[in-house]
Amino acid sequence: MARLKVAVLISGRGSNLQALIDACVQRDFPAEIRLVLSNRSDAQGLGRAAQAGIPTQVISHRDHATRDEFDAALDAALQAAGIELVCLAGFMRLLGEAFVERWRDRLVNIHPSLLPAFRGLDTHARALAAGVRFTGCTVHFVRAAVDDGPIIVQAAVPVLPNDDSEALAARVLAAEHRAYPLALRLIGEGRVRVGGDGRVEIRRATAAADAVLNPSA
Ligand code: GRF
C-alpha cells in the first residue's frame, strides 16, 4: 500500500505533530510524514521531528520580503519533497490565496474550537466568556478565509464549571491529539471527498462516529 506523503507545518510546541508522528509509526497507517517545515528555528516541534528521524527545514518569513515570496519558498520545499498533503499544526502564519488554491483539498488545519464558532485566536477564553457548554476542535480543509473550509473531523469536550482557559485548553488539546490522526487516517485511506456543496463526505462510513469524537470529561 502506497502511503500518503505528508508535510507538517509548525511554528511552536508541536504536540499535534507528535500525535501525527505517533500515528504514522503504526504499521497499517496510510500516511507518512516526509517533511516538517517551520517558520521559526526555535520551534520545539523541530526536536520532535528530529527525534523521529524526519527531515526538517526552517523557512523564516523574515527572510522573505513578501508573503507571496514566503509562500513560494514553502511551495518549492513541498514540491521538492514530493508532498501530497500538507497538515498545518500550530503554524502561525497566514497563507496567501495563491498557495491555498494551489493546495486546494490537499491542505488541512486543526483549530481549537467547534467551527464555525470561535474562529481566530484565544478560542478558549472566548468560549468561556460565551458560556458555551461544549467546545472542542475541528480538522478542516483550508480556504482563503481564516479558519474556514470544509470540516473533516470534529471532537467535542464539555466545559466544566471551574474551568479557566488553561484547563479548557488542556482538555481540548487531548481531543486534538485524537482528532488529527483520525482525519489523517481517513484522508490516507482515500475516504474523504469534498462534495459540490462544499461539505465533506466520508466514504464507506460505517457510523456517523467515523468523523466524530466526543471524549468524556
Ligand atoms: C493547537 O491548539 C492547534 O489547534 C492550534 O495551535 C495549537 C498548536 O499546538 N492551531 P501544538 O504546537 O500542536 O502543540
Short mmCIF file of C-alpha atoms and ligand atoms in Angstrom, two decimals:
data_model
loop_
_atom_site.label_atom_id
_atom_site.label_comp_id
_atom_site.label_asym_id
_atom_site.label_seq_id
_atom_site.Cartn_x
_atom_site.Cartn_y
_atom_site.Cartn_z
CA MET A 1 0.00 0.00 0.00
CA ALA A 2 1.43 3.39 -1.02
CA ARG A 3 1.36 5.71 1.96
CA LEU A 4 0.28 9.31 1.56
CA LYS A 5 3.31 11.62 1.66
CA VAL A 6 2.64 14.29 4.25
CA ALA A 7 4.35 17.50 5.35
CA VAL A 8 3.54 19.09 8.70
CA LEU A 9 3.95 22.85 9.09
CA ILE A 10 4.59 24.13 12.60
CA SER A 11 5.63 27.25 14.48
CA GLY A 12 5.94 26.05 18.07
CA ARG A 13 5.36 23.28 20.58
CA GLY A 14 4.38 20.60 18.09
CA SER A 15 2.19 18.41 20.27
CA ASN A 16 -0.17 17.80 17.35
CA LEU A 17 2.86 16.98 15.20
CA GLN A 18 3.80 14.44 17.88
CA ALA A 19 0.32 12.89 17.73
CA LEU A 20 0.68 12.56 13.95
CA ILE A 21 4.20 11.11 14.28
CA ASP A 22 2.91 8.56 16.78
CA ALA A 23 0.03 7.62 14.47
CA CYS A 24 2.31 7.21 11.46
CA VAL A 25 4.50 4.64 13.21
CA GLN A 26 1.56 2.23 13.32
CA ARG A 27 2.21 -0.40 10.72
CA ASP A 28 -1.14 -0.13 8.95
CA PHE A 29 -1.29 3.69 9.00
CA PRO A 30 -1.95 5.02 5.46
CA ALA A 31 0.29 8.11 5.69
CA GLU A 32 3.89 9.00 6.42
CA ILE A 33 5.47 12.31 7.39
CA ARG A 34 8.19 13.09 4.88
CA LEU A 35 8.96 16.65 5.96
CA VAL A 36 8.43 19.02 8.87
CA LEU A 37 8.62 22.71 7.99
CA SER A 38 8.80 25.52 10.50
CA ASN A 39 8.91 29.28 10.05
CA ARG A 40 10.78 29.51 13.37
CA SER A 41 14.14 27.93 14.09
CA ASP A 42 13.30 27.73 17.82
CA ALA A 43 10.09 25.69 17.36
CA GLN A 44 10.05 22.87 19.90
CA GLY A 45 8.42 20.62 17.34
CA LEU A 46 11.60 20.55 15.25
CA GLY A 47 13.23 18.48 18.00
CA ARG A 48 10.30 16.06 17.96
CA ALA A 49 10.72 15.57 14.21
CA ALA A 50 14.48 15.10 14.51
CA GLN A 51 13.92 12.55 17.28
CA ALA A 52 11.65 10.61 14.92
CA GLY A 53 14.19 10.81 12.09
CA ILE A 54 12.01 13.07 9.95
CA PRO A 55 13.74 15.68 7.74
CA THR A 56 13.15 19.24 8.89
CA GLN A 57 13.52 22.58 7.23
CA VAL A 58 13.24 26.12 8.58
CA ILE A 59 11.86 28.72 6.20
CA SER A 60 11.64 32.02 8.01
CA HIS A 61 9.08 34.57 6.91
CA ARG A 62 11.68 37.16 7.94
CA ASP A 63 13.93 36.09 5.06
CA HIS A 64 11.24 36.90 2.51
CA ALA A 65 10.13 40.37 1.50
CA THR A 66 6.51 39.48 0.80
CA ARG A 67 4.01 36.82 1.78
CA ASP A 68 3.95 35.59 -1.82
CA GLU A 69 7.71 35.01 -1.75
CA PHE A 70 7.47 33.21 1.58
CA ASP A 71 4.61 31.05 0.27
CA ALA A 72 6.60 30.29 -2.89
CA ALA A 73 9.56 29.12 -0.80
CA LEU A 74 7.25 26.82 1.19
CA ASP A 75 5.70 25.52 -2.00
CA ALA A 76 9.12 24.80 -3.54
CA ALA A 77 10.19 22.80 -0.48
CA LEU A 78 6.93 20.83 -0.53
CA GLN A 79 7.23 20.08 -4.24
CA ALA A 80 10.88 19.04 -3.87
CA ALA A 81 9.90 16.53 -1.19
CA GLY A 82 7.07 15.10 -3.32
CA ILE A 83 4.46 16.06 -0.74
CA GLU A 84 0.84 15.09 -1.41
CA LEU A 85 -0.86 16.51 1.69
CA VAL A 86 0.05 19.46 3.92
CA CYS A 87 -1.03 19.48 7.57
CA LEU A 88 -0.92 22.77 9.43
CA ALA A 89 -0.32 22.11 13.12
CA GLY A 90 0.06 25.31 15.08
CA PHE A 91 1.52 27.11 12.05
CA MET A 92 1.14 30.77 12.94
CA ARG A 93 1.49 32.40 9.51
CA LEU A 94 -1.43 33.16 7.24
CA LEU A 95 -1.03 31.59 3.82
CA GLY A 96 -1.94 33.60 0.73
CA GLU A 97 -4.76 32.81 -1.63
CA ALA A 98 -2.49 31.51 -4.42
CA PHE A 99 -0.88 28.96 -2.09
CA VAL A 100 -4.22 27.92 -0.65
CA GLU A 101 -5.69 27.44 -4.13
CA ARG A 102 -2.65 25.53 -5.34
CA TRP A 103 -3.08 23.10 -2.43
CA ARG A 104 -6.86 23.08 -2.51
CA ASP A 105 -8.24 19.99 -0.77
CA ARG A 106 -4.66 18.90 -0.05
CA LEU A 107 -4.14 21.38 2.80
CA VAL A 108 -5.65 20.77 6.24
CA ASN A 109 -5.61 22.61 9.55
CA ILE A 110 -6.58 21.92 13.14
CA HIS A 111 -8.38 24.64 15.03
CA PRO A 112 -9.18 24.57 18.77
CA SER A 113 -12.93 25.21 18.59
CA LEU A 114 -16.03 23.69 17.07
CA LEU A 115 -16.05 25.72 13.86
CA PRO A 116 -17.72 27.85 12.69
CA ALA A 117 -17.78 29.07 16.30
CA PHE A 118 -14.73 30.97 17.57
CA ARG A 119 -12.58 31.46 14.53
CA GLY A 120 -9.26 33.17 15.22
CA LEU A 121 -7.20 33.36 18.40
CA ASP A 122 -7.99 32.98 22.12
CA THR A 123 -10.70 30.45 21.42
CA HIS A 124 -10.85 29.04 24.95
CA ALA A 125 -11.20 32.40 26.72
CA ARG A 126 -13.91 33.35 24.25
CA ALA A 127 -15.73 30.03 24.72
CA LEU A 128 -15.68 30.59 28.50
CA ALA A 129 -16.90 34.16 28.09
CA ALA A 130 -19.75 32.99 25.86
CA GLY A 131 -20.82 30.37 28.40
CA VAL A 132 -20.97 27.51 25.90
CA ARG A 133 -21.43 24.07 27.47
CA PHE A 134 -19.37 22.28 24.85
CA THR A 135 -16.36 23.24 22.81
CA GLY A 136 -13.75 21.17 21.02
CA CYS A 137 -11.64 21.11 17.93
CA THR A 138 -12.03 20.88 14.18
CA VAL A 139 -9.87 19.44 11.43
CA HIS A 140 -10.79 21.11 8.16
CA PHE A 141 -9.60 21.76 4.64
CA VAL A 142 -8.11 25.24 4.35
CA ARG A 143 -9.73 28.01 2.35
CA ALA A 144 -8.52 31.58 1.87
CA ALA A 145 -10.64 32.95 4.74
CA VAL A 146 -9.15 32.34 8.19
CA ASP A 147 -10.35 29.15 9.93
CA ASP A 148 -12.79 28.47 7.15
CA GLY A 149 -13.25 25.42 4.94
CA PRO A 150 -14.90 22.02 4.69
CA ILE A 151 -15.00 20.20 8.04
CA ILE A 152 -13.45 16.74 8.14
CA VAL A 153 -13.47 15.70 11.82
CA GLN A 154 -14.70 17.35 15.00
CA ALA A 155 -14.25 16.39 18.63
CA ALA A 156 -16.40 17.83 21.40
CA VAL A 157 -15.45 18.28 25.04
CA PRO A 158 -17.56 19.66 27.90
CA VAL A 159 -16.87 23.00 29.52
CA LEU A 160 -16.80 22.37 33.27
CA PRO A 161 -17.90 24.86 35.94
CA ASN A 162 -14.45 25.64 37.32
CA ASP A 163 -12.58 25.75 34.03
CA ASP A 164 -10.14 28.51 33.26
CA SER A 165 -8.65 28.84 29.77
CA GLU A 166 -5.68 26.65 30.65
CA ALA A 167 -7.82 23.80 31.94
CA LEU A 168 -10.11 24.02 28.94
CA ALA A 169 -7.18 24.24 26.52
CA ALA A 170 -5.68 21.08 28.01
CA ARG A 171 -8.96 19.17 27.62
CA VAL A 172 -9.36 20.35 24.03
CA LEU A 173 -5.71 19.58 23.24
CA ALA A 174 -6.18 15.96 24.35
CA ALA A 175 -9.09 15.80 21.90
CA GLU A 176 -6.96 17.39 19.16
CA HIS A 177 -4.44 14.61 19.57
CA ARG A 178 -7.15 12.09 18.69
CA ALA A 179 -8.94 14.10 16.03
CA TYR A 180 -5.94 14.94 13.84
CA PRO A 181 -4.70 11.35 13.47
CA LEU A 182 -8.27 10.24 12.74
CA ALA A 183 -8.60 12.85 9.99
CA LEU A 184 -5.23 11.88 8.52
CA ARG A 185 -6.22 8.24 8.54
CA LEU A 186 -9.49 8.96 6.73
CA ILE A 187 -7.69 11.07 4.11
CA GLY A 188 -4.90 8.49 3.73
CA GLU A 189 -7.50 5.79 3.17
CA GLY A 190 -8.91 7.88 0.33
CA ARG A 191 -12.26 8.19 2.05
CA VAL A 192 -12.55 11.97 2.25
CA ARG A 193 -14.12 13.91 -0.58
CA VAL A 194 -15.29 17.49 -0.78
CA GLY A 195 -18.68 17.49 -2.50
CA GLY A 196 -20.09 20.07 -4.87
CA ASP A 197 -21.92 21.63 -1.93
CA GLY A 198 -18.61 22.31 -0.20
CA ARG A 199 -19.21 19.74 2.52
CA VAL A 200 -17.02 16.75 3.27
CA GLU A 201 -18.32 13.32 2.57
CA ILE A 202 -16.67 10.38 4.35
CA ARG A 203 -16.91 7.36 2.08
CA ARG A 204 -17.71 3.94 3.45
CA ALA A 205 -18.56 5.46 6.81
CA THR A 206 -19.85 2.64 8.94
CA ALA A 207 -21.27 5.00 11.52
CA ALA A 208 -21.71 8.70 12.00
CA ALA A 209 -18.98 8.22 14.59
CA ASP A 210 -16.39 7.81 11.84
CA ALA A 211 -15.66 11.53 11.87
CA VAL A 212 -16.96 12.48 15.29
CA LEU A 213 -15.20 12.18 18.61
CA ASN A 214 -16.84 13.07 21.87
CA PRO A 215 -14.45 12.03 24.58
CA SER A 216 -15.74 12.00 28.13
CA ALA A 217 -14.51 14.63 30.55
C1 GRF B 1 -3.29 23.78 18.81
O1 GRF B 1 -4.19 24.13 19.82
C2 GRF B 1 -3.93 23.90 17.46
O2 GRF B 1 -5.29 23.61 17.47
C3 GRF B 1 -3.72 25.36 17.13
O3 GRF B 1 -2.44 25.65 17.65
C4 GRF B 1 -2.13 24.78 18.71
C5 GRF B 1 -0.84 24.10 18.36
O4 GRF B 1 -0.34 23.31 19.41
N1 GRF B 1 -3.89 25.60 15.73
P1 GRF B 1 0.85 22.30 19.14
O5 GRF B 1 2.01 23.13 18.58
O6 GRF B 1 0.38 21.27 18.18
O7 GRF B 1 1.19 21.72 20.48
#
